[in-house]
XYZ file of C-alpha atoms in Angstrom:
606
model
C 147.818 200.196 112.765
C 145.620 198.911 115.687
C 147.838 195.561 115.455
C 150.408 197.184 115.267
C 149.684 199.562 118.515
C 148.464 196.726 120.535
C 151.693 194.600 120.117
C 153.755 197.326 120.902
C 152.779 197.368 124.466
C 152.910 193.654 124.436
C 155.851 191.624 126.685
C 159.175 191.109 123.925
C 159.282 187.530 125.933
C 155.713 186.987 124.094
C 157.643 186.973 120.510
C 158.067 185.373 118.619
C 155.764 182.505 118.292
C 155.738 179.616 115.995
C 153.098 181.344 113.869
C 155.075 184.900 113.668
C 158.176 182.724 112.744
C 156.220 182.091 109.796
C 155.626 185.822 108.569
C 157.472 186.938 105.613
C 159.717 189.860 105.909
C 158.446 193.007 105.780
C 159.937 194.807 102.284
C 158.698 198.442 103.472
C 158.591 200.646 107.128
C 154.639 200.164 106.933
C 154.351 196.889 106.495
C 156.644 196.152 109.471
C 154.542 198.607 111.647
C 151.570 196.340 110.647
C 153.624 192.928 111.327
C 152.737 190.600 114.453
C 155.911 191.207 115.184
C 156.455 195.069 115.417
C 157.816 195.142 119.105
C 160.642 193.202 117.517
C 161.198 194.870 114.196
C 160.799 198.399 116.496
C 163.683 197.032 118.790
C 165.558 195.844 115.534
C 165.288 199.413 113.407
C 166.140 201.626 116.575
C 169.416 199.681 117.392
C 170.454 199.991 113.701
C 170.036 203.576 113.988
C 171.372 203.635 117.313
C 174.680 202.270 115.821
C 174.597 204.113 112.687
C 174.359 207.692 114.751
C 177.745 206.980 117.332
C 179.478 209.975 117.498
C 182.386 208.709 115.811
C 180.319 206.853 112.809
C 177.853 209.987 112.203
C 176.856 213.452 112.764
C 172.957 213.492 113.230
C 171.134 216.405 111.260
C 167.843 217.939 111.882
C 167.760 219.912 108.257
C 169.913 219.606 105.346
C 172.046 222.162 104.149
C 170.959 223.834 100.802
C 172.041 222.727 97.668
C 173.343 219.238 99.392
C 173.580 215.795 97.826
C 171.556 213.929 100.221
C 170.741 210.428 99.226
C 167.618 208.302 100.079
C 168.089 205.483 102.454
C 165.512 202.192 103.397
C 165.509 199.242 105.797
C 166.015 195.983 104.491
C 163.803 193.142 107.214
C 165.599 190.032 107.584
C 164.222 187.220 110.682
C 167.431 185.273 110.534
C 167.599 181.501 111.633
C 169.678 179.047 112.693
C 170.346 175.943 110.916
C 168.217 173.661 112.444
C 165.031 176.203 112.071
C 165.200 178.144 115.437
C 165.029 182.013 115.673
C 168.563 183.614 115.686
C 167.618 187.729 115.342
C 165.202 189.967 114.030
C 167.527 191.797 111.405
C 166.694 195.754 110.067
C 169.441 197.070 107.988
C 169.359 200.921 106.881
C 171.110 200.760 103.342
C 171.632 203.874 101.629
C 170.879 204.505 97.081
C 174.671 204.633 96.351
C 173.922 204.314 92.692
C 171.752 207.785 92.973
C 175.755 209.465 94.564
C 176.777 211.476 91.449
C 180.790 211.858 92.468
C 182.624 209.973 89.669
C 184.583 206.502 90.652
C 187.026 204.639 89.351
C 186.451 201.012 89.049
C 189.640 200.588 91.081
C 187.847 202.327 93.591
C 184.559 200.816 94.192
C 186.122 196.971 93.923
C 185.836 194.691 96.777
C 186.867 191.231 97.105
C 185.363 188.028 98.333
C 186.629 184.864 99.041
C 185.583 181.850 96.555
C 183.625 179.078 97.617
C 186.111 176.617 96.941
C 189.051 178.468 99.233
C 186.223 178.105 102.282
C 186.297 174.406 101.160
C 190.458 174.554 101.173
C 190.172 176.560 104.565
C 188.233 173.507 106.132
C 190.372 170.627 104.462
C 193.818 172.561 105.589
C 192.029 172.246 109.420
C 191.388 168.479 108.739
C 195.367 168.015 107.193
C 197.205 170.224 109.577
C 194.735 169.710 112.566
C 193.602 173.378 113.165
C 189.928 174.362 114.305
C 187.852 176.995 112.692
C 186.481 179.462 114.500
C 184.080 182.096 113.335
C 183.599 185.667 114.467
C 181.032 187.992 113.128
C 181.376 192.083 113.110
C 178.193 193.322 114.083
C 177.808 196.479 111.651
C 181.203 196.084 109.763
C 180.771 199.164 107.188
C 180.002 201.311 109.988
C 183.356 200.528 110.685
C 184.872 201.564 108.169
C 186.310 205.475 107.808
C 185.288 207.318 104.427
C 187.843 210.148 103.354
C 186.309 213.400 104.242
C 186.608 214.568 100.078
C 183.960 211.624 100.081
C 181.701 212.038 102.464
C 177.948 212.411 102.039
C 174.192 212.766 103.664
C 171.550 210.475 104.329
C 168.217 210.675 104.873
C 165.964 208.468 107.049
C 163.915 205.903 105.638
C 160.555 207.021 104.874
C 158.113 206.776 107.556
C 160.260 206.287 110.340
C 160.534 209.424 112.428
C 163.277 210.127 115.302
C 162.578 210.642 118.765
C 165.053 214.162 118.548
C 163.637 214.882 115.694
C 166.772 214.359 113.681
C 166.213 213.559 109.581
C 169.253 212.374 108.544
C 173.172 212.319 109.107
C 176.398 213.077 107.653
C 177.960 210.007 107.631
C 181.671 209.988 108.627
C 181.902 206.065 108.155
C 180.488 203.670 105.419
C 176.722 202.626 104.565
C 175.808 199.576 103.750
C 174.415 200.032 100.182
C 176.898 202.880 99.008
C 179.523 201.823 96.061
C 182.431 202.752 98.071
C 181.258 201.081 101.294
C 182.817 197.649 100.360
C 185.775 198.683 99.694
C 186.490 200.949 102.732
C 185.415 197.725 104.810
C 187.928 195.121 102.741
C 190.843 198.127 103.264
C 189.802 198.273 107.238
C 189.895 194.488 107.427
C 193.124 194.624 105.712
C 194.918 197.324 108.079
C 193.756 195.089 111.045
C 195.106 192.169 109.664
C 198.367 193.911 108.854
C 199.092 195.479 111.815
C 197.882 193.437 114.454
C 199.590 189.809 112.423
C 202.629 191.300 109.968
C 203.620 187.336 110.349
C 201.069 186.364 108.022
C 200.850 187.227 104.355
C 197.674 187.721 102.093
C 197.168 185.472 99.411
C 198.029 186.274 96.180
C 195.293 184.359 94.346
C 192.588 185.236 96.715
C 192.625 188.660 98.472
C 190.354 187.473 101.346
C 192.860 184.511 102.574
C 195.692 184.961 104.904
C 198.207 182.126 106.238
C 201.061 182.752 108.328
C 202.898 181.239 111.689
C 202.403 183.018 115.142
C 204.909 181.587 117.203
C 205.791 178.682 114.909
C 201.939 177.728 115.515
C 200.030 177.358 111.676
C 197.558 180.388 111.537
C 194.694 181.192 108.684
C 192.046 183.176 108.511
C 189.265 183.662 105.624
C 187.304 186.944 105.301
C 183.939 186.805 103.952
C 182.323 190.315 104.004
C 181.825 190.566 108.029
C 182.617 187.062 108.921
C 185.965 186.373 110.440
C 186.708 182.610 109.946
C 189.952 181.562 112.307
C 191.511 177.939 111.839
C 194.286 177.117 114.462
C 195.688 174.805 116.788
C 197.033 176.663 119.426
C 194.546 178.311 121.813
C 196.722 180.753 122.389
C 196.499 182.008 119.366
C 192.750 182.378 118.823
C 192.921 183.990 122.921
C 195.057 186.468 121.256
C 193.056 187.095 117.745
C 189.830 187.177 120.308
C 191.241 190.346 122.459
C 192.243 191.917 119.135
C 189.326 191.768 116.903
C 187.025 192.330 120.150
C 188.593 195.568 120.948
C 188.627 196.786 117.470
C 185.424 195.864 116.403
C 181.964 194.961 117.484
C 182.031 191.670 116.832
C 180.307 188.408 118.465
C 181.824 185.172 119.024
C 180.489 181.956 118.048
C 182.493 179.370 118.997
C 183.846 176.673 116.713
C 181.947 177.011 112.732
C 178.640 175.442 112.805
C 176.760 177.628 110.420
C 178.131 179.904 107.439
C 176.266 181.484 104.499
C 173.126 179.521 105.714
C 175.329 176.053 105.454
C 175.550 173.737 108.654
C 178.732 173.041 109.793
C 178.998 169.680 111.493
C 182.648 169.295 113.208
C 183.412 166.210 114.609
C 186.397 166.434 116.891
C 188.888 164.208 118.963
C 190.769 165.385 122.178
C 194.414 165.116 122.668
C 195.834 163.581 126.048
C 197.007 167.380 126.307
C 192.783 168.265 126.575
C 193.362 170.040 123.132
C 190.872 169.297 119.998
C 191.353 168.453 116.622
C 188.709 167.994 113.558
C 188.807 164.438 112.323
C 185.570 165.191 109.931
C 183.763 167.660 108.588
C 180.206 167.890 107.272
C 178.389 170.439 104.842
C 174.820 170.390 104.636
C 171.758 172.317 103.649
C 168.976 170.715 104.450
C 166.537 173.591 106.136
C 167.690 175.494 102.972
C 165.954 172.610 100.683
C 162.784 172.860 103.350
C 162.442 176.115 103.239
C 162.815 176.046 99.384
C 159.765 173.185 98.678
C 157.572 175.685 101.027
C 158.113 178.491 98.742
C 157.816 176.604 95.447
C 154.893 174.537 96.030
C 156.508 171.231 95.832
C 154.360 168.313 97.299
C 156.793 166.390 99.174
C 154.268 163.811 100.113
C 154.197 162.247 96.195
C 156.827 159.545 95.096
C 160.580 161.501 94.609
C 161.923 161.366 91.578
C 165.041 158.828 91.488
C 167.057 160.853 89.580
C 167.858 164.959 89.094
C 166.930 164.536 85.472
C 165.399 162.035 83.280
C 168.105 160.441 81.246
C 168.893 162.526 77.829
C 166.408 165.242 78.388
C 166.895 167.905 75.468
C 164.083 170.740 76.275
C 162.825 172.223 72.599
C 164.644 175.519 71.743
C 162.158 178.099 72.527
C 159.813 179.244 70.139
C 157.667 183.030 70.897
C 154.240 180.418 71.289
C 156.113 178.327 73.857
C 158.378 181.247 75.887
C 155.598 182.392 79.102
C 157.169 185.021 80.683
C 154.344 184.657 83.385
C 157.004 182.262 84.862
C 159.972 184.431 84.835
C 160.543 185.418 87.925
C 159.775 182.053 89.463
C 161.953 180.683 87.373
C 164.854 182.519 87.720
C 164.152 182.672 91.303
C 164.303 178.869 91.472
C 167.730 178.596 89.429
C 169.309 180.522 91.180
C 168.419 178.939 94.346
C 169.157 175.403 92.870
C 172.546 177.301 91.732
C 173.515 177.665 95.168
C 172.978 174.066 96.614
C 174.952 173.337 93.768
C 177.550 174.751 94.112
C 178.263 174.808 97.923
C 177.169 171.302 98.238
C 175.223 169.429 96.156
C 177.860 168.785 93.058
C 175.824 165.966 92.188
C 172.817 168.756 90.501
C 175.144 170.600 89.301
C 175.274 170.058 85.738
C 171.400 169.184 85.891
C 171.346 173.264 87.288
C 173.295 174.744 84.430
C 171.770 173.088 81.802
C 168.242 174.596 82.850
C 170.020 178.177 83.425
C 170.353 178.567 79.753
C 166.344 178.581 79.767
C 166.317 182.018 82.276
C 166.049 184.364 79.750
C 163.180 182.246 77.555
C 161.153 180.536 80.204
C 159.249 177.911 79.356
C 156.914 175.474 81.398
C 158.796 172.417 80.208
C 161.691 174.535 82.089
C 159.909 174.907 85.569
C 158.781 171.531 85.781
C 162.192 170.384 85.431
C 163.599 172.707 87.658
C 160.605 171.659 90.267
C 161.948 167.880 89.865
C 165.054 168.649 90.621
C 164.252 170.658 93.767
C 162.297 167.675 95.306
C 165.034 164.949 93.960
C 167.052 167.515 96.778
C 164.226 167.386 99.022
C 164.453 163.431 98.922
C 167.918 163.879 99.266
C 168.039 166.119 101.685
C 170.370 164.578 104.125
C 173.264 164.059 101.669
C 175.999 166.353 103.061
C 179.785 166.996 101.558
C 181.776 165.077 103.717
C 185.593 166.016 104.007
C 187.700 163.413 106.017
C 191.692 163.414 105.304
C 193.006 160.286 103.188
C 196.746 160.340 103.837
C 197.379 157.562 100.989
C 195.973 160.261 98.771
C 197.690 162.566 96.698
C 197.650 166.015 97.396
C 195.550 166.929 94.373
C 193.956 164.886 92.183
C 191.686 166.321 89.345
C 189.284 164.674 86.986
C 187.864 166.066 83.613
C 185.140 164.441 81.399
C 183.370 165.535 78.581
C 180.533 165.000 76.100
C 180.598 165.640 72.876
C 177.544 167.351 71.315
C 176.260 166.619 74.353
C 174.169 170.353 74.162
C 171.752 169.235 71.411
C 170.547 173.036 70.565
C 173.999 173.794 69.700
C 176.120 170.960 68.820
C 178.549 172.380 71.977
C 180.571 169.655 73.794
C 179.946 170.015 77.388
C 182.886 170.046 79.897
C 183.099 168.555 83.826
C 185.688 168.823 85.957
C 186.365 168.183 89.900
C 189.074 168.339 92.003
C 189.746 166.614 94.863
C 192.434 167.904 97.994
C 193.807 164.386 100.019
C 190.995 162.666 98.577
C 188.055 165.496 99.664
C 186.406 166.992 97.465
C 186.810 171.170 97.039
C 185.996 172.307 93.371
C 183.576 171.217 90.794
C 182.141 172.442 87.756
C 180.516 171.705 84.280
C 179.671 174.569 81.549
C 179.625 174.180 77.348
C 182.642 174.409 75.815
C 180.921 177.732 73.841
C 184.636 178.861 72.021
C 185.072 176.260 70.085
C 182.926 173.089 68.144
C 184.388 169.923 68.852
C 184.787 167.612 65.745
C 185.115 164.582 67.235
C 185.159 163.251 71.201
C 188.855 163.716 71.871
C 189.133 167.251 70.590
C 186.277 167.762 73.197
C 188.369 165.954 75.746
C 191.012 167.465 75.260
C 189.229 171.197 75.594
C 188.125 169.785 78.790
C 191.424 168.502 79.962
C 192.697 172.523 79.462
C 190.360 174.115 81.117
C 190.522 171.207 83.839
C 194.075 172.315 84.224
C 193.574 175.870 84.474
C 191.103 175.410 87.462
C 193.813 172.759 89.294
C 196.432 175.240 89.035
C 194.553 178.176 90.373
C 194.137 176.208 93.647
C 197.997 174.554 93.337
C 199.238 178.364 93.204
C 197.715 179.021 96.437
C 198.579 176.104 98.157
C 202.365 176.011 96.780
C 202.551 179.868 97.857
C 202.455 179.074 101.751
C 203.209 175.227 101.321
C 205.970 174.752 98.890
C 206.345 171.223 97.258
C 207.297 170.010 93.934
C 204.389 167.381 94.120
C 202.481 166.921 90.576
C 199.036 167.222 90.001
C 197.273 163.618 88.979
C 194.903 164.711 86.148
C 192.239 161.649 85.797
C 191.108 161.159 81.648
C 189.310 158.313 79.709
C 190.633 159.113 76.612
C 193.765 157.219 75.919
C 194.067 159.518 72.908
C 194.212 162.626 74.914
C 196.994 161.437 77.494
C 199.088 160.992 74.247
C 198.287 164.218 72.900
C 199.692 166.458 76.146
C 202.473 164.332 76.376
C 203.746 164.137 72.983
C 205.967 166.653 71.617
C 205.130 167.115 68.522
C 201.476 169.268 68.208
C 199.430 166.980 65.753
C 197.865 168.696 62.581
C 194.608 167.192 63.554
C 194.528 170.011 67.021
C 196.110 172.552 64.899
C 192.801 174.844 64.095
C 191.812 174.623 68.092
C 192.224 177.906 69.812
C 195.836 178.598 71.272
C 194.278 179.117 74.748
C 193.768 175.296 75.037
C 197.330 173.898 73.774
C 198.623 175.261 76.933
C 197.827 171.776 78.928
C 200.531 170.246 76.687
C 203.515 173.062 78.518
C 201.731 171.701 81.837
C 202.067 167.985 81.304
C 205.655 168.135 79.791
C 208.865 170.093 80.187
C 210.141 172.273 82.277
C 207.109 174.483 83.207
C 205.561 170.187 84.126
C 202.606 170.811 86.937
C 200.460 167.873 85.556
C 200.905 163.756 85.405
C 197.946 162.760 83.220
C 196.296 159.300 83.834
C 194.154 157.080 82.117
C 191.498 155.553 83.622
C 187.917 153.861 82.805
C 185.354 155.511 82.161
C 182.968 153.738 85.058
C 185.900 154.955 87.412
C 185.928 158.390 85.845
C 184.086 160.569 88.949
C 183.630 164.016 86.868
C 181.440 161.916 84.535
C 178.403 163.437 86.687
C 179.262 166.989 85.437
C 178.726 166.146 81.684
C 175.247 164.404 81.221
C 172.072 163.911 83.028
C 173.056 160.057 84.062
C 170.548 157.467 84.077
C 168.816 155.950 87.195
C 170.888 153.182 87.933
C 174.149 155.052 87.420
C 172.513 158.514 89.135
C 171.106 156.395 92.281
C 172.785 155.168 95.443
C 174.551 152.788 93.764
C 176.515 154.471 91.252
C 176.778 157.872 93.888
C 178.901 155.021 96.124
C 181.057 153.881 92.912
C 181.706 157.373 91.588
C 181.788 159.745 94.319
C 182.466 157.874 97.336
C 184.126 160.701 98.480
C 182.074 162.954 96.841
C 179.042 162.614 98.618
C 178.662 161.057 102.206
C 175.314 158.928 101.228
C 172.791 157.622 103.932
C 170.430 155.411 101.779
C 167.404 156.778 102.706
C 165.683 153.785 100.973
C 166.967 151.171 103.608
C 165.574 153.609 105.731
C 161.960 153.856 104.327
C 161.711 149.663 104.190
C 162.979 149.577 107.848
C 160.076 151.987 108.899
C 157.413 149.910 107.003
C 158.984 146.759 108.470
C 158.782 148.467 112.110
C 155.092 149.779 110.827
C 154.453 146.173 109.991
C 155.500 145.047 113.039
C 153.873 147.340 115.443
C 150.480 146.925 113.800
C 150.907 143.001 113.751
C 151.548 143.465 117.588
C 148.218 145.509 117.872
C 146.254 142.708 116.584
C 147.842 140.036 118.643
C 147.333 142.092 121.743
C 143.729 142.793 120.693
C 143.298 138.843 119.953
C 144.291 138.162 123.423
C 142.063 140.631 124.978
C 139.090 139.154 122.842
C 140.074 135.958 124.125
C 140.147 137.076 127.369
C 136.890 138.633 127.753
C 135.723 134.834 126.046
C 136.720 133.849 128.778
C 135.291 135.542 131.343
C 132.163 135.625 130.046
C 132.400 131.703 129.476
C 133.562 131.596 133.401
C 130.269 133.397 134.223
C 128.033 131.096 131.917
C 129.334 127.866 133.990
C 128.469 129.686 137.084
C 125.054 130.240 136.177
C 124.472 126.830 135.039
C 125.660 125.870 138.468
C 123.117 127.557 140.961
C 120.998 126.665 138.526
């Protein structure tokens, strides 16, 4: 408490410092009392509460009436930073036991939704087609701004240990709590009314909730909604001048100029000005390389031994586990590492993916086999850690072009074919995935192909529904396969008695590649040219390196070899140290010399 006292009266200009950068987040009131960096988390906690007890958002309390539901609250401690490492805010948010609210909910009721990774991914390619530029807003408090009915209304107490200057306990909260079942909801209708009222020209997507796209003034406008961050693609400034005044005066929200950082990605817009002084993307880069950093740090990985060349050595199969071989010591690291690796993967590291799931089946049984693997694959990132997902327009491309893949048996435990799709919008890249094909057992490779191909087609036409629902056009989808046999199959039309005992489920692809309800043109290709062939098998090094990464996703991933990189900074090494020694030869023979010069003189008054 004496640390805590004596920083409190310390200058907020002296925090915070490299070293209390590098504190971990407080997880209770105390703790953050007894941090280095209490001024901040002090300044923090009392503008939460500050906001949470507006006379509009909250009626402060300084007893609770009797016989009142009053539920617990806490502060979550968050020191958020930028992309590149620097210190954006100390973060305390007061979150509120909603589970512990007794009132009976629907499930209607409590449902909120959020966008999908791969319409963020759409959202940035329909900036690079149509030339808008994102912009990203963020509401500072949004649940707070959100009105609960008054039939729903309920207390909250303070977090324990951190008492009010007026004395006050609690509040009766007349807007949402972050933390409370409803809260989402109430935030997602809010968001909805403003978007509604203040833009009835555009029109919510159907097939994702969060997504709107409309014309102001015959000027393309979208905007994505994730949670409390606004994301605002157009061309016209104008436009955004307007949506600025609007969402400023009805929210609290901060501007951040054009994206550069979302859900801990960097954004990396490159842009090109018009003769008109307007801008326009031309390129767009997704990385996550302090996220990989930060990851080795908390995982222990030694960065300074050789990197693995590869995600995965070729044909791993990890031993089902037995009771002598499951440690659940490891658990939570485990899990914790997954799911980390689970998220590069899929915002944008597609080329782990299938290395990720694979391992994710070993969650529930851990195993050390498990964690090692998981460990190699985390500093295969590391070493890779400047890969980003590159998105660049390709106006010989088609609009979407899919590719499906499979491997048959490929899950040795269970004799399940495994499945890989990806998806690909003007030639970039915008969904991926790879996952067992658990309803059904393949008997041979082209029933597992053709399982793939189905459920390829069901995630191509999720994304062709939304884009044919603002953009109209009778356009087909070019479905990549390697299986001749399978490109006969969908088109013929007769079902052969060899597919008749598959599941009804997957014989739709055939309605999609022929006749009327057509959405599909399937293709053959080769196999070597087949790019979802990554999302089916742990690849071996010379197909998994730089050199197949250029073949097979040369749009997929934007590669800088980092191994011309390492031999030009040994050759540079070599070079400067070779120049050390010459210098330090021609010194020596200097000082010969001179010494040789004052030898002859001697000899000569002698």
């Amino acid at each position: 408490m004496l640390l805590a006292l004596r920083d409190a009266d310390s200058d907020p200009a002296d925090f915070p410092s490299d070293a209390f950068m590098d504190e971990p987040d407080p997880a209770t009131y105390r703790q953050a009392q007894l941090s280095p960096n209490w001024r901040q988390w002090h300044k923090a906690i009392q503008s939460e509460i500050d906001g949470i007890l507006q006379p509009d958002r909250a009626d402060p309390v300084t007893a609770f009436p009797p016989g009142s539901t009053v539920l617990p609250s806490k502060f979550v401690f968050k020191l958020k930073k930028l992309t590149d490492g620097s210190l954006d805010k100390f973060k305390a948010r007061c979150t509120t036991r909603g589970d512990m609210d007794r009132t009976f909910y629907e499930e209607a009721e409590t449902f909120a939704p959020t966008p999908q990774l791969t319409t963020f991914r759409l959202l940035l390619a329909l900036c690079l087609k149509h030339r808008l530029m994102p912009y990203h807003y963020d509401v500072s408090q949004a649940f707070l701004q959100a009105l609960i009915p008054e039939d729903e209304r309920y207390y909250v107490r303070f977090p324990k240990g951190y008492i009010h200057p007026k004395g006050y306990v609690g509040a009766y909260m007349k807007k949402a709590l972050y933390g409370h079942r409803t809260s989402g909801r109430l935030w997602s209708e809010t968001a909805h009314r403003f978007m509604t009222d203040r833009y009835p020209t555009l029109s919510r997507s159907t097939y994702d909730e969060c997504l709107y796209i409309g014309w102001i003034d015959t000027q393309l406008f979208i905007v994505l909604i994730y949670v409390d961050d606004f994301i605002v693609a157009c061309a016209d400034e104008l436009s955004r001048a307007r949506f600025h005044t609007d969402i400023m005066s009805t929210f609290q929200a901060t501007y951040s100029g054009v994206l550069n950082q979302f859900l801990q990605l960097r954004v990396d817009v490159q842009t090109e000005t018009l003769p008109t002084g307007e801008s326009y993307p031309t390129r767009i880069e997704l990385s996550h390389e302090r996220s990989i950093t930060d990851l080795c740090a908390k995982f222990s990985i030694d960065t300074d031994k050789q990197p693995p060349r590869s995600p995965m050595t070729e044909g791993l199969s990890l031993p089902i586990p037995s009771p002598d071989t499951i440690d659940r010591s490891i658990e939570t690291p485990l899990r914790s590492l997954i799911y980390s690796l689970l998220w590069l993967a899929r915002t944008v590291r597609p080329d782990i993916y299938y290395h990720v799931t694979y391992l994710a089946q070993f969650c529930h049984q851990p195993t050390v086999e498990a964690l090692t693997a998981a460990k190699r694959i985390l500093h295969y990132a590391y070493s890779t850690r400047d890969y980003t997902l590159a998105m660049a327009i390709d106006s010989a491309a088609p609009q979407l072009t899919a590719f499906c893949d499979s491997d048959h048996a490929g899950d040795t435990a269970t004799r399940n074919s495994v499945s890989g799709y990806c998806l690909y919008f003007h030639g970039m890249l915008i969904d991926w995935w790879s996952k067992k094909q658990k309803s059904c057992t393949a008997l041979h490779s082209t029933e597992a192909e053709y399982v793939a191909m189905s459920e390829a087609c069901t995630s191509a036409l999720a994304i062709y529904n939304t884009l044919t629902e603002f953009f109209p056009s009778d356009e087909l989808i070019t479905i990549n396969v390697d299986n001749s046999a399978v490109q006969t199959l969908v088109t013929q039309r007769a079902l052969s008695s060899k597919l008749k005992h598959i599941a009804v489920r997957y014989h739709a692809v055939r309605n999609w590649c022929q006749g009327p309800l057509r959405k599909f043109t399937p293709v053959w290709i080769p196999t070597d040219d087949n790019q979802s062939d990554i999302f089916t098998k742990a690849l071996p090094i010379t197909k998994h390196g730089v050199p197949i990464i250029d073949k097979f996703t040369a749009r997929l991933l934007d590669i800088k070899d980092r191994r011309v990189k390492l031999v030009e900074k040994l050759r540079a090494a070599e070079a400067q140290q070779l120049h050390a020694q010459q210098q330090q030869l021609q010194q020596q023979q200097r000082q010969d010399e001179i010494v040789l010069a004052s030898l002859q003189r001697q000899n000569l008054i002698g």
